[in-house]
Amino acid sequence: MKSIILYLILLFQMSPVHSQEKEPDKKTLKLGVVGMTHGHVHQVLRRGKTGSDIDIVGFVEPNRDLAERLTKQYGYSEDLIYPTMEALISSTRPEAVSAFNSTFEHLEIVRFFAPKGIHIMVEKPLAVNWEHAKEMISLAKKHNIKLLTNYETSWYGSNEKAHEQIHSEGKIGPIKRIVFHTGHPGPIEIGCNVEFLDWLTDPILNGGGALTDFGCYGANLTTWLMKGEIPESVTCITQQLKPEKYPKVDDDATIIIKYPKAEVIIQASWNWPHNVKDMEVYGSTGYIFCKNGSDMKVLENEKDGPYDLVAKPLPKGLDDPFSVLKKVVHDGHELEAYNVTSLENNTITMKILEAARVSAEQLKTISWSELFPED
């Protein structure tokens, strides 16, 4: 009798039902990196080595030379490089993927991974145009996956502090005007690698030039600060101030977004003499200037005058895109309404960029209700 019992126990242990596979380690997020041509890919390459909360299980990059150079630079095994998304899936099972390829390719990524229940984070902006964005949004909702968009400015303590002072503390009264200066001297001028330049300066692969590259920051932060309010109209003027360097796309764009009780001006350019991502918010009684990620100047009222403020970094675990992605995937973390990385925010952001593009093409102000009657 004992021998029979021992035999059954041994048989059960060897059975596929009682596999020796370990349960997923919830301490780390199994992350696939799709594309390595975006200059921002260095963020995730550094993060995968310095953080213990994400585990990069593979890189998808058809340009083998580029993939080998970057993985060698950061000390990753070449065995993690895959030529296609299909090859990545056949060898490993990421819980989420992060995209660092051309904006045009974001749609292909969502088409492939969303039906497989794999969450996705793309670099800003969400898509090259509203048509691509619509399909991506529909697929994310249909397959119940999270589709996040990463902006550098999402992790600025100054922007978070400004939001708090405006909406929680009422420091400057209702928003009346917001002004953004975003950009740099130009992607060629600052030394972007050739693989990045190949698509960043292509109107199809990037959806435009400075308009999409830097106009998206202001549109994204505005949507957050305005709590998802729908604009009345969008006006945009684009220019080619350096056609010899950027013959295919705009290198300078000014976007004016009109709300019922506020106006937003976004000055996005590859012609600044310096790198800049600042924000000025004017209320009915004062203003808040976010000079960079931490330094601020605040005027609550004219009588007391302005004062300088240094914003604290965001709380640990909410201070970078990969920490937030892990919280969303593992912990069911819900982003606040119109959070800068959220799909609901970036739905409106993409519509603003679409309206700006149409306005620049048609040389006229675009009525929101005419372009987006569903809103």
Coordinates of N, CA and C in Angstrom, one line a residue, residues 2-124:
K2 N 1.9 1.2 0.9 CA 2.8 2.4 0.9 C 3.5 2.7 -0.4
S3 N 3.9 1.6 -1.1 CA 4.5 1.8 -2.4 C 3.6 2.4 -3.4
I4 N 2.3 2.0 -3.4 CA 1.3 2.6 -4.3 C 1.2 4.1 -4.0
I5 N 1.1 4.5 -2.7 CA 1.0 5.9 -2.4 C 2.2 6.7 -2.8
L6 N 3.4 6.1 -2.6 CA 4.6 6.8 -3.0 C 4.7 7.0 -4.5
Y7 N 4.2 6.0 -5.2 CA 4.2 6.0 -6.7 C 3.3 7.1 -7.1
L8 N 2.1 7.2 -6.5 CA 1.1 8.3 -6.9 C 1.7 9.7 -6.6
I9 N 2.3 9.8 -5.5 CA 2.9 11.1 -5.2 C 4.0 11.5 -6.2
L10 N 4.8 10.6 -6.5 CA 5.9 10.8 -7.5 C 5.3 11.2 -8.9
L11 N 4.2 10.4 -9.3 CA 3.6 10.7 -10.5 C 3.0 12.1 -10.6
F12 N 2.4 12.5 -9.5 CA 1.8 13.8 -9.4 C 2.8 14.9 -9.5
Q13 N 4.0 14.7 -8.8 CA 5.0 15.7 -8.9 C 5.6 15.9 -10.3
M14 N 5.6 14.8 -11.1 CA 6.1 14.8 -12.4 C 5.1 15.3 -13.4
S15 N 3.9 15.3 -13.0 CA 2.8 15.7 -13.9 C 2.9 17.2 -14.4
P16 N 2.5 17.5 -15.7 CA 2.5 18.9 -16.1 C 1.7 19.8 -15.3
V17 N 0.6 19.2 -14.7 CA -0.3 20.1 -13.9 C 0.5 20.7 -12.7
H18 N 1.4 19.9 -12.2 CA 2.2 20.4 -11.1 C 3.6 20.8 -11.6
S19 N 3.6 21.8 -12.5 CA 4.9 22.2 -13.2 C 5.8 22.8 -12.2
Q20 N 7.1 22.8 -12.6 CA 8.1 23.4 -11.8 C 8.4 24.9 -12.1
E21 N 7.5 25.5 -12.9 CA 7.7 26.9 -13.3 C 7.3 27.7 -12.0
K22 N 8.2 28.8 -11.9 CA 7.9 29.7 -10.7 C 6.8 30.6 -11.0
E23 N 6.2 31.1 -10.0 CA 5.2 32.1 -10.2 C 5.9 33.4 -10.6
P24 N 5.3 34.3 -11.4 CA 5.9 35.5 -11.8 C 6.3 36.3 -10.6
D25 N 7.5 36.9 -10.7 CA 8.1 37.7 -9.6 C 7.4 39.1 -9.7
K26 N 6.5 39.3 -8.7 CA 5.8 40.6 -8.7 C 6.6 41.8 -8.3
K27 N 7.9 41.5 -7.9 CA 8.8 42.6 -7.5 C 9.3 43.3 -8.7
T28 N 9.4 42.6 -9.8 CA 9.9 43.2 -11.1 C 8.9 43.1 -12.2
L29 N 8.9 44.1 -13.0 CA 8.0 44.1 -14.2 C 8.8 43.5 -15.4
K30 N 8.2 42.5 -16.0 CA 8.9 41.9 -17.2 C 8.6 42.8 -18.4
L31 N 9.6 43.5 -18.8 CA 9.4 44.6 -19.8 C 10.2 44.2 -21.1
G32 N 9.4 44.3 -22.2 CA 10.1 44.2 -23.6 C 10.3 45.6 -24.1
V33 N 11.4 45.9 -24.8 CA 11.7 47.2 -25.4 C 11.6 47.0 -26.9
V34 N 10.6 47.7 -27.5 CA 10.4 47.6 -28.9 C 10.9 48.8 -29.6
G35 N 12.0 48.6 -30.4 CA 12.6 49.7 -31.1 C 13.7 50.4 -30.3
M36 N 14.8 50.8 -31.0 CA 15.9 51.4 -30.3 C 16.4 52.6 -31.0
T37 N 15.6 53.1 -32.0 CA 16.1 54.3 -32.8 C 15.8 55.6 -32.2
H38 N 14.9 55.6 -31.2 CA 14.5 56.9 -30.5 C 15.6 57.2 -29.5
G39 N 16.1 58.5 -29.5 CA 17.1 58.9 -28.6 C 16.8 58.7 -27.2
H40 N 15.5 58.6 -26.8 CA 15.1 58.5 -25.4 C 15.3 57.0 -24.9
V41 N 15.7 56.1 -25.8 CA 15.9 54.7 -25.4 C 17.0 54.6 -24.3
H42 N 17.8 55.6 -24.2 CA 18.9 55.5 -23.2 C 18.2 55.5 -21.8
Q43 N 17.0 56.1 -21.7 CA 16.3 56.1 -20.4 C 16.1 54.7 -19.9
V44 N 15.5 53.9 -20.7 CA 15.2 52.5 -20.3 C 16.4 51.7 -20.2
L45 N 17.4 51.9 -21.0 CA 18.7 51.2 -20.9 C 19.4 51.4 -19.6
R46 N 19.4 52.7 -19.2 CA 20.0 53.0 -17.8 C 19.1 52.4 -16.7
R47 N 17.8 52.6 -16.9 CA 16.9 52.2 -15.9 C 16.9 50.7 -15.6
G48 N 17.1 49.9 -16.7 CA 17.1 48.5 -16.5 C 18.3 48.0 -15.7
K49 N 19.3 48.8 -15.7 CA 20.5 48.4 -14.9 C 20.6 49.0 -13.5
T50 N 19.9 50.1 -13.3 CA 20.0 50.8 -12.0 C 18.8 50.5 -11.1
G51 N 17.7 50.1 -11.7 CA 16.5 49.8 -10.9 C 16.2 48.3 -10.7
S52 N 15.7 48.0 -9.6 CA 15.4 46.6 -9.3 C 14.0 46.2 -9.6
D53 N 13.2 47.2 -10.0 CA 11.8 46.9 -10.2 C 11.4 46.6 -11.6
I54 N 12.3 46.7 -12.6 CA 12.0 46.2 -14.0 C 13.1 45.2 -14.4
D55 N 12.6 44.3 -15.2 CA 13.5 43.3 -15.8 C 13.3 43.3 -17.3
I56 N 14.3 43.8 -18.0 CA 14.2 43.8 -19.5 C 14.4 42.4 -20.1
V57 N 13.3 41.8 -20.6 CA 13.4 40.5 -21.1 C 13.8 40.4 -22.5
G58 N 13.8 41.5 -23.3 CA 14.2 41.4 -24.7 C 14.1 42.8 -25.3
F59 N 14.9 42.9 -26.4 CA 14.9 44.1 -27.2 C 14.5 43.7 -28.7
V60 N 13.5 44.4 -29.2 CA 13.1 44.2 -30.6 C 13.7 45.3 -31.5
E61 N 14.7 45.0 -32.3 CA 15.3 46.0 -33.2 C 15.9 45.4 -34.4
P62 N 15.3 45.6 -35.6 CA 15.8 45.0 -36.8 C 17.2 45.5 -37.2
N63 N 17.5 46.7 -36.8 CA 18.9 47.2 -37.1 C 19.9 46.6 -36.1
R64 N 20.4 45.4 -36.5 CA 21.2 44.6 -35.6 C 22.5 45.4 -35.1
D65 N 23.1 46.2 -36.0 CA 24.2 46.9 -35.6 C 23.9 47.9 -34.5
L66 N 22.8 48.7 -34.6 CA 22.4 49.6 -33.6 C 22.1 48.9 -32.3
A67 N 21.4 47.8 -32.4 CA 21.1 47.0 -31.2 C 22.3 46.5 -30.4
E68 N 23.3 46.0 -31.2 CA 24.5 45.5 -30.6 C 25.3 46.6 -29.9
R69 N 25.4 47.8 -30.6 CA 26.1 48.9 -30.0 C 25.5 49.4 -28.7
L70 N 24.2 49.5 -28.7 CA 23.5 50.0 -27.5 C 23.5 49.0 -26.3
T71 N 23.3 47.7 -26.6 CA 23.3 46.7 -25.6 C 24.7 46.5 -25.0
K72 N 25.7 46.6 -25.9 CA 27.1 46.5 -25.4 C 27.5 47.7 -24.5
Q73 N 27.0 48.9 -24.9 CA 27.3 50.1 -24.2 C 26.8 50.0 -22.7
Y74 N 25.6 49.4 -22.6 CA 25.0 49.3 -21.2 C 25.2 47.9 -20.6
G75 N 25.9 47.0 -21.2 CA 26.2 45.7 -20.6 C 25.1 44.7 -20.6
Y76 N 24.2 44.7 -21.7 CA 23.2 43.7 -21.8 C 23.7 42.6 -22.8
S77 N 23.2 41.4 -22.6 CA 23.6 40.3 -23.5 C 23.0 40.5 -24.8
E78 N 23.7 40.1 -25.9 CA 23.2 40.2 -27.2 C 22.1 39.1 -27.4
D79 N 22.0 38.2 -26.5 CA 21.0 37.1 -26.6 C 19.6 37.7 -26.4
L80 N 19.5 38.9 -25.9 CA 18.2 39.6 -25.6 C 17.7 40.3 -26.9
I81 N 18.5 40.4 -27.9 CA 18.1 41.1 -29.1 C 17.3 40.2 -30.0
Y82 N 16.1 40.7 -30.5 CA 15.2 40.0 -31.4 C 14.9 40.8 -32.6
P83 N 14.8 40.2 -33.8 CA 14.6 41.0 -35.0 C 13.2 41.5 -35.2
T84 N 12.2 40.7 -34.5 CA 10.8 41.1 -34.7 C 10.0 40.9 -33.4
M85 N 8.8 41.5 -33.4 CA 8.0 41.3 -32.2 C 7.5 39.9 -32.1
E86 N 7.3 39.1 -33.2 CA 7.0 37.7 -33.2 C 8.1 36.9 -32.5
A87 N 9.3 37.2 -32.8 CA 10.4 36.5 -32.2 C 10.5 36.7 -30.7
L88 N 10.2 38.0 -30.3 CA 10.2 38.3 -28.9 C 9.2 37.4 -28.1
I89 N 8.0 37.4 -28.7 CA 6.9 36.7 -28.0 C 7.1 35.2 -28.0
S90 N 7.7 34.7 -29.1 CA 7.9 33.2 -29.1 C 9.0 32.8 -28.1
S91 N 9.8 33.7 -27.6 CA 10.9 33.3 -26.7 C 10.7 33.8 -25.3
T92 N 9.8 34.8 -25.1 CA 9.6 35.3 -23.8 C 8.2 35.9 -23.7
R93 N 7.8 36.2 -22.5 CA 6.4 36.7 -22.3 C 6.5 38.0 -21.5
P94 N 6.7 39.1 -22.1 CA 6.7 40.3 -21.3 C 5.3 40.7 -20.8
E95 N 5.2 41.3 -19.7 CA 4.0 41.8 -19.1 C 3.6 43.2 -19.8
A96 N 4.6 43.9 -20.2 CA 4.4 45.2 -20.8 C 5.5 45.4 -21.8
V97 N 5.3 46.3 -22.8 CA 6.4 46.7 -23.7 C 6.4 48.2 -23.7
S98 N 7.6 48.7 -24.0 CA 7.9 50.2 -24.0 C 8.5 50.5 -25.4
A99 N 7.9 51.4 -26.1 CA 8.3 51.7 -27.5 C 9.3 52.8 -27.7
F100 N 10.3 52.5 -28.4 CA 11.4 53.5 -28.7 C 11.7 53.5 -30.1
N101 N 10.7 53.5 -31.0 CA 10.9 53.6 -32.4 C 10.2 54.8 -33.0
S102 N 10.0 54.9 -34.3 CA 9.3 56.0 -34.9 C 7.8 56.1 -34.4
T103 N 7.3 57.3 -34.3 CA 5.9 57.5 -33.9 C 5.0 56.8 -34.8
F104 N 5.3 56.7 -36.1 CA 4.4 56.0 -37.1 C 4.3 54.5 -36.7
E105 N 5.3 53.9 -36.1 CA 5.3 52.5 -35.8 C 4.5 52.2 -34.5
H106 N 4.0 53.2 -33.8 CA 3.3 53.0 -32.6 C 2.0 52.2 -32.8
L107 N 1.4 52.5 -33.9 CA 0.1 51.7 -34.3 C 0.4 50.3 -34.5
E108 N 1.5 49.9 -35.2 CA 1.8 48.5 -35.4 C 2.0 47.8 -34.1
I109 N 2.6 48.5 -33.1 CA 2.9 47.9 -31.8 C 1.6 47.5 -31.1
V110 N 0.7 48.5 -31.1 CA -0.6 48.3 -30.5 C -1.4 47.2 -31.2
R111 N -1.4 47.2 -32.5 CA -2.1 46.1 -33.2 C -1.5 44.7 -32.8
F112 N -0.2 44.6 -32.6 CA 0.3 43.3 -32.3 C 0.2 42.9 -30.8
F113 N 0.4 43.8 -29.9 CA 0.5 43.4 -28.5 C -0.9 43.6 -27.8
A114 N -1.7 44.5 -28.2 CA -3.0 44.7 -27.5 C -3.9 43.4 -27.5
P115 N -4.0 42.7 -28.6 CA -4.8 41.5 -28.6 C -4.2 40.4 -27.7
K116 N -3.0 40.5 -27.4 CA -2.3 39.5 -26.5 C -2.4 39.9 -25.1
G117 N -3.1 41.0 -24.8 CA -3.2 41.4 -23.4 C -2.0 42.0 -22.7
I118 N -1.1 42.5 -23.6 CA 0.2 43.0 -23.1 C 0.1 44.6 -23.1
H119 N 0.4 45.2 -21.9 CA 0.3 46.6 -21.7 C 1.4 47.3 -22.5
I120 N 1.1 48.6 -22.8 CA 2.0 49.3 -23.7 C 2.3 50.7 -23.2
M121 N 3.5 51.2 -23.3 CA 3.9 52.6 -23.1 C 4.7 53.1 -24.3
V122 N 4.2 54.2 -24.9 CA 5.0 54.7 -26.0 C 5.6 56.1 -25.6
E123 N 6.6 56.4 -26.4 CA 7.2 57.8 -26.2 C 6.3 58.8 -26.8
K124 N 6.3 60.0 -26.3 CA 5.4 61.1 -26.8 C 5.7 61.4 -28.3

